[in-house]
XYZ file of C-alpha atoms in Angstrom:
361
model
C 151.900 139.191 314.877
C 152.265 140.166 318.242
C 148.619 139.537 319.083
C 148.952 136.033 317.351
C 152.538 135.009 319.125
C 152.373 136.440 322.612
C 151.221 135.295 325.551
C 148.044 137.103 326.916
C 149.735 138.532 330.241
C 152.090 140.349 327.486
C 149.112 141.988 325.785
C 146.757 143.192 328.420
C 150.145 144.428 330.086
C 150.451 146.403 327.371
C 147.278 147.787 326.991
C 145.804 148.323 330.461
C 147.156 149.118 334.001
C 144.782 147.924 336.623
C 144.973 143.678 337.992
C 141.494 143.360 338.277
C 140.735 144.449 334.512
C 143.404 142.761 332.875
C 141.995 139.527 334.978
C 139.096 140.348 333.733
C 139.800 140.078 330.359
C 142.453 137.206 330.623
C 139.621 134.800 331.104
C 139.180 134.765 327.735
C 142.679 134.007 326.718
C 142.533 130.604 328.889
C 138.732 129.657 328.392
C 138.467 126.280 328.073
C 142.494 125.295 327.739
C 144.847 124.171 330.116
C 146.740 127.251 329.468
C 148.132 129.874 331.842
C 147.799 133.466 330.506
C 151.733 133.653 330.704
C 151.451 131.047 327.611
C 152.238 131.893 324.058
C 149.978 132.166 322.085
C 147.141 132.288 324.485
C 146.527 136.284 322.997
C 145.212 134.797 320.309
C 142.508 132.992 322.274
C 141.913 136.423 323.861
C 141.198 137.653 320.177
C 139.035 134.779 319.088
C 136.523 135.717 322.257
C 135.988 139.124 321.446
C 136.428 139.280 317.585
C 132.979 138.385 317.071
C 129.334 140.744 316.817
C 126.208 140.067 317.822
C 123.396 141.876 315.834
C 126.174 144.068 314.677
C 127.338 145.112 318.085
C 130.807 144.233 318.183
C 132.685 142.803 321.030
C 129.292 141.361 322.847
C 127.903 138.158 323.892
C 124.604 137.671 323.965
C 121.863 135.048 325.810
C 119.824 132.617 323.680
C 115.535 132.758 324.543
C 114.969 129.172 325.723
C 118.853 128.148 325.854
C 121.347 126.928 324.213
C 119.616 124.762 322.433
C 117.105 127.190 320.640
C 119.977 127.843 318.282
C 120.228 123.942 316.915
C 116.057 124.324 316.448
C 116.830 127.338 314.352
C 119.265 126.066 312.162
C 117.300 122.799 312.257
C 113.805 124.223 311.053
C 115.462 126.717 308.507
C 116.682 123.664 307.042
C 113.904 121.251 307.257
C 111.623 125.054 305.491
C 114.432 124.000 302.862
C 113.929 120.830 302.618
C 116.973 118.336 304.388
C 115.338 115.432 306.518
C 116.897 115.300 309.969
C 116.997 112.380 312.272
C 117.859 112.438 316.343
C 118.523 109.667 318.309
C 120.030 107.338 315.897
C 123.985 106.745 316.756
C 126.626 106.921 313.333
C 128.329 103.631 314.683
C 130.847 103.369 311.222
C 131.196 105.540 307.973
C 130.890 103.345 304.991
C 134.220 103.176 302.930
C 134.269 101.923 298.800
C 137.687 101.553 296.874
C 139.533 102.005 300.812
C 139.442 106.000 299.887
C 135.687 107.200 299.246
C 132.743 107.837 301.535
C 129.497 105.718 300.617
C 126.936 106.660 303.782
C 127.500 105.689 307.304
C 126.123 103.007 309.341
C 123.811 103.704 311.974
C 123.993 101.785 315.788
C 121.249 100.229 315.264
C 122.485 98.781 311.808
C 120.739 100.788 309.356
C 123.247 101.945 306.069
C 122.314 105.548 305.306
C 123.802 105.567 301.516
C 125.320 109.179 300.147
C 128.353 110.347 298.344
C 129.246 113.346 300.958
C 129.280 112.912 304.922
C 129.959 115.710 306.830
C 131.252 114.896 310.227
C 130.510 117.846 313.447
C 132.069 115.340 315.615
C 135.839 115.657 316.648
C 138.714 114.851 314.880
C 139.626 112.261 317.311
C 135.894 110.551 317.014
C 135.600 111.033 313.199
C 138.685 109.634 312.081
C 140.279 106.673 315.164
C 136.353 105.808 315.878
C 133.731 106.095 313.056
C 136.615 105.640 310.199
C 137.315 101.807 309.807
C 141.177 100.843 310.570
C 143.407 101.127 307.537
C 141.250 103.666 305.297
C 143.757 106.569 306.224
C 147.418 107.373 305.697
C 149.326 106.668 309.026
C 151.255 109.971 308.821
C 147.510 111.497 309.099
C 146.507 108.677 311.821
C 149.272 109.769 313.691
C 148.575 113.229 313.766
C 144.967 113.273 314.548
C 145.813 110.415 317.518
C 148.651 112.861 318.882
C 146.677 115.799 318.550
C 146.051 118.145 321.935
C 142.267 117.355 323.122
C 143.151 118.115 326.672
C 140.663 120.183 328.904
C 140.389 121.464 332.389
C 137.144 122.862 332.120
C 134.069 121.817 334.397
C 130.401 122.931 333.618
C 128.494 123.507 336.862
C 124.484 124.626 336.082
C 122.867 125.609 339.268
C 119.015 126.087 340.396
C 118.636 128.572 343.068
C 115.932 130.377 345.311
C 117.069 133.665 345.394
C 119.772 135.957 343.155
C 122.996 136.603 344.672
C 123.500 139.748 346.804
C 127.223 140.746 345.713
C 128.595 142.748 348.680
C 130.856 145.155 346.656
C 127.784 146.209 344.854
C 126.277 147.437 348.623
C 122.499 146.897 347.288
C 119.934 144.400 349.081
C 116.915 144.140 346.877
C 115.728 140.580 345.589
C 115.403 141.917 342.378
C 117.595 141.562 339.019
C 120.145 144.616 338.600
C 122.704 145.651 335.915
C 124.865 143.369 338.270
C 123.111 139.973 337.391
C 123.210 140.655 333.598
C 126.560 140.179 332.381
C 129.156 137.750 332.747
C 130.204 137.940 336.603
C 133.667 137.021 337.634
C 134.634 134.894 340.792
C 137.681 134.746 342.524
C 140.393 135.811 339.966
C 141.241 139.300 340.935
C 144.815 139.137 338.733
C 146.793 137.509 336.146
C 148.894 135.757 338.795
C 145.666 134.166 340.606
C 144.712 132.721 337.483
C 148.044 131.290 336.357
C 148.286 129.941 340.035
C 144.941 128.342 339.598
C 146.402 126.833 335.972
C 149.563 125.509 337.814
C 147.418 123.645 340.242
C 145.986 121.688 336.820
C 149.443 121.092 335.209
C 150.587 119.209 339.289
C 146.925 117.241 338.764
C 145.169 118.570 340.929
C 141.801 120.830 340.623
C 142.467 124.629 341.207
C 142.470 125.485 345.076
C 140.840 128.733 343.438
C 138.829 127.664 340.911
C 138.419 130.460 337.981
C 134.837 131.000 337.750
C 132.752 132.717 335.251
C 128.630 133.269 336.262
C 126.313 134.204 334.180
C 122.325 134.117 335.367
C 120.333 133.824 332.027
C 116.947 133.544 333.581
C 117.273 137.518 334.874
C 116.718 138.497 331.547
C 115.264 134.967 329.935
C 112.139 133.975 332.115
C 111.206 131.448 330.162
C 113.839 128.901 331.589
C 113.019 128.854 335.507
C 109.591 129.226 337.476
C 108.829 132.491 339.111
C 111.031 133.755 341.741
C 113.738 130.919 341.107
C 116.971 131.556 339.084
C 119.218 129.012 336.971
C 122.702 130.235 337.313
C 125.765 128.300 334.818
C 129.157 128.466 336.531
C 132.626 127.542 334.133
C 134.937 126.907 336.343
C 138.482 126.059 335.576
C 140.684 124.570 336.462
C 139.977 120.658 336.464
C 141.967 118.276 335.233
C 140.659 114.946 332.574
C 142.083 112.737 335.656
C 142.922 114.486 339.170
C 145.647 112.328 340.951
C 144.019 113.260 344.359
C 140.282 111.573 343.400
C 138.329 110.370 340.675
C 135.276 112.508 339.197
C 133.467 109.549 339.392
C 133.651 109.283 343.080
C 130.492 111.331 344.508
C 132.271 112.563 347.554
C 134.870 114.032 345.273
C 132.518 115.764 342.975
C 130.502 117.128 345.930
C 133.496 118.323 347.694
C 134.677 120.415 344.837
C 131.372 121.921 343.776
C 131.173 123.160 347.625
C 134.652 124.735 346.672
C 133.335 126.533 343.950
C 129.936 127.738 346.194
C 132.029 128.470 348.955
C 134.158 130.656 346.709
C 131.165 132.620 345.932
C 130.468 133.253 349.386
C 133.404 135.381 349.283
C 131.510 137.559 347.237
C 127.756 137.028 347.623
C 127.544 135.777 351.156
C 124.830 133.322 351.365
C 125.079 131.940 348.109
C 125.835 128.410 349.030
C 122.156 128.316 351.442
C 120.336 129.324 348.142
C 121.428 126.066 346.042
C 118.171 124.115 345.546
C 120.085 121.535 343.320
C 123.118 121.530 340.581
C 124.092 119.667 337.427
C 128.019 119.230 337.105
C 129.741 118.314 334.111
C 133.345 117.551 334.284
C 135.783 117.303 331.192
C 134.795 113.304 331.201
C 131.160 113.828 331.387
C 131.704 116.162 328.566
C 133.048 113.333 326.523
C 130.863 110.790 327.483
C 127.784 112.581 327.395
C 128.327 115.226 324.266
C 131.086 113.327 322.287
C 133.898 115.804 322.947
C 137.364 114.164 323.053
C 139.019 115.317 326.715
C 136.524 117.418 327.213
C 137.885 119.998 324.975
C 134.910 122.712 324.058
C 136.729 123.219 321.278
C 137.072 119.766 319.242
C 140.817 120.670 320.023
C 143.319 122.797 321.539
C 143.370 126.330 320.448
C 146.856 126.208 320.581
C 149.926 127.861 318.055
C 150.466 124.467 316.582
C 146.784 124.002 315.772
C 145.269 126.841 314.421
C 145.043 128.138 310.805
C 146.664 126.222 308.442
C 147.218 123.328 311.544
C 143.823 122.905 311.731
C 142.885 120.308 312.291
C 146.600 118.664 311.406
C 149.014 120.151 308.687
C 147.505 120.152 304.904
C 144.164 119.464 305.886
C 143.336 122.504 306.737
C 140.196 122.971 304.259
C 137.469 120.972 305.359
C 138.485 117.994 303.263
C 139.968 115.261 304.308
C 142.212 112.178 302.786
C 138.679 110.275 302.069
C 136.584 111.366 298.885
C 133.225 112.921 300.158
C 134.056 113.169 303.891
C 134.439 116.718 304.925
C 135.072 118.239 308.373
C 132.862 120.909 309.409
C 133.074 121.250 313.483
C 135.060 123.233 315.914
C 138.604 120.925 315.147
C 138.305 122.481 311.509
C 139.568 126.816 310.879
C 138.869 128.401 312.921
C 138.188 126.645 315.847
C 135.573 126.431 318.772
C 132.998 129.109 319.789
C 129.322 129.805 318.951
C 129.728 131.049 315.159
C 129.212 128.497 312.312
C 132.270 129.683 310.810
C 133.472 126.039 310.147
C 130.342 124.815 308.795
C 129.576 127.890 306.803
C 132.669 127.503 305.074
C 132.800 123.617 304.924
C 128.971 123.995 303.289
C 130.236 126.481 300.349
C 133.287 124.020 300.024
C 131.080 121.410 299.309
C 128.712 123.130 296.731
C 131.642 124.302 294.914
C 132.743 120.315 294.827
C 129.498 119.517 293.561
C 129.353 121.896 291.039
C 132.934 120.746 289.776
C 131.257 117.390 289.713
């Protein structure tokens, strides 16, 4: 209870005694919120990031061979071995509606009508149910609660190409190879609690994070199949950045320069020279992650991860189990129990809920 209820300062007080530890581990009570880590409810967060196993090793995050995306062409060809069809590129534009309360296909951009009696929707709640459901097909208790729901993000995904790995000073080595010290996940800037609740307050006034909180990792030390020889790719999540600064406008170049310099410059704290070593960077802000990927605010998480939205909240009160108030439309994303992260828990268990439907009949 006191894991679920408290904020995450409370816990790691509790627990451990040095700042730059309990920093340390606070990053995962915040990742990807708006949230301080003096916020209730934020120790749950810290739970959900370290719950999981990889391989059966518990408590460990692992790298993907190839990226990110290697995992979608596993799941993809396991289920094309058993047999599913699967299309890319082609936009859902509408889900088709019969009787006003029961799910008949969806219609595709380019007007195509794909016809079946389920549709299960990865998207967001927001998208699924004010965008791809046609007006009036849902209660307006439930309309109300999906439109009001909390898809606000601060999060901004910088991926960064680079000739040379960064030297960190406190590790007082100066070889160009990969060490234990380019393997993990590396932590900029946030040396305590208070830094990164400072750097959260900055968000809440509007205004990116003076500090940015930024998380490194450098896949290609141990993945060499994603950069040429001798060149690294480094991904930096940095928060804190709000949907809509009041001081600029992500869209404006300048701006977006000026703060990824921030974030290099922060590094240079810590691995002078870094910034001379950027060959080029990617940057996607909490809008470019909703125009480009489809995620409402730029949440990671199809949602907040918040007290009021978890568990049975998930994504709004009694809906909590994958169905939803149309016949054959099931939610099976990150806005559905229990939430964001790199698991399949919502689709696993949205899946079974649907063969046990079926067998009902």
């Amino acid at each position: 209870m006191d894991l679920l209820l408290a904020p995450a300062s409370k816990v790691l007080n509790n627990w451990f005694e040095t700042d730059v530890l309990k920093a340390t581990l606070a990053t995962d009570a915040v990742i990807g919120s708006t949230a301080s880590v003096h916020t209730p409810g934020s120790g749950y967060v810290l739970l959900h990031h370290v719950m999981g196993e990889t391989d059966g090793d518990r408590g460990i995050w692992s790298y993907v061979e190839g990226g990110m995306g290697s995992i979608s062409k596993a799941i993809s060809n396991a289920a094309m071995e058993a047999g599913a069809h699967i299309v890319t590129n082609s936009e859902v534009s509408q889900l088709l509606i019969e009787d006003s309360s029961t799910v008949s296909g969806v219609i595709l951009a380019d007007g195509t009508k794909v016809h079946s009696s389920i549709v299960l929707s990865n998207a967001t709640p927001y998208r699924t149910f004010m965008e791809l459901v046609p007006n009036d097909a849902l209660p307006d208790d439930f309309v109300r609660a999906i439109k009001h729901s909390d898809y606000s993000s601060a999060t901004t995904k910088i991926n960064v190409a680079v000739d040379k790995l960064p030297q960190f000073e406190c590790c007082k080595l100066n070889h160009p190879h990969a060490g234990p010290q380019h393997f993990g996940t590396i932590h900029i800037g946030s040396e305590s609690m208070e830094e990164i609740h400072s750097a959260s307050q900055d968000a809440v006034n509007g205004v990116p994070s003076r500090r940015p909180v930024i998380e490194m990792t450098i896949p290609s030390t141990l993945d060499k199949s994603i950069s040429p020889p001798g060149l690294h790719v480094i991904n930096l999540f940095v928060q804190y950045t709000p949907y809509k600064p009041l001081d600029g406008d992500w869209q404006d170049h300048e701006y977006r320069e000026s703060f990824a310099q921030k974030c290099f410059k922060l590094i240079d704290e810590y691995a002078p020279g870094f910034s001379t070593s950027v060959i080029g960077y990617d940057m996607l802000t909490p809008p470019d992650l909703e125009r480009e990927i489809g995620l409402t605010g730029g949440n990671i998480f199809h949602g907040s991860m918040g007290l009021d939205s978890l568990f049975l909240m998930r994504p709004v009160k009694g809906w909590s189990n994958y169905k939803t108030p149309l016949k054959g439309l099931y939610l099976c994303g990150s806005g559905a129990h229990p939430g964001g992260g790199v698991m399949g828990a919502p689709g696993r268990n949205a899946a079974h809920l649907v063969l046990q439907d079926l067998k009902k009949g």
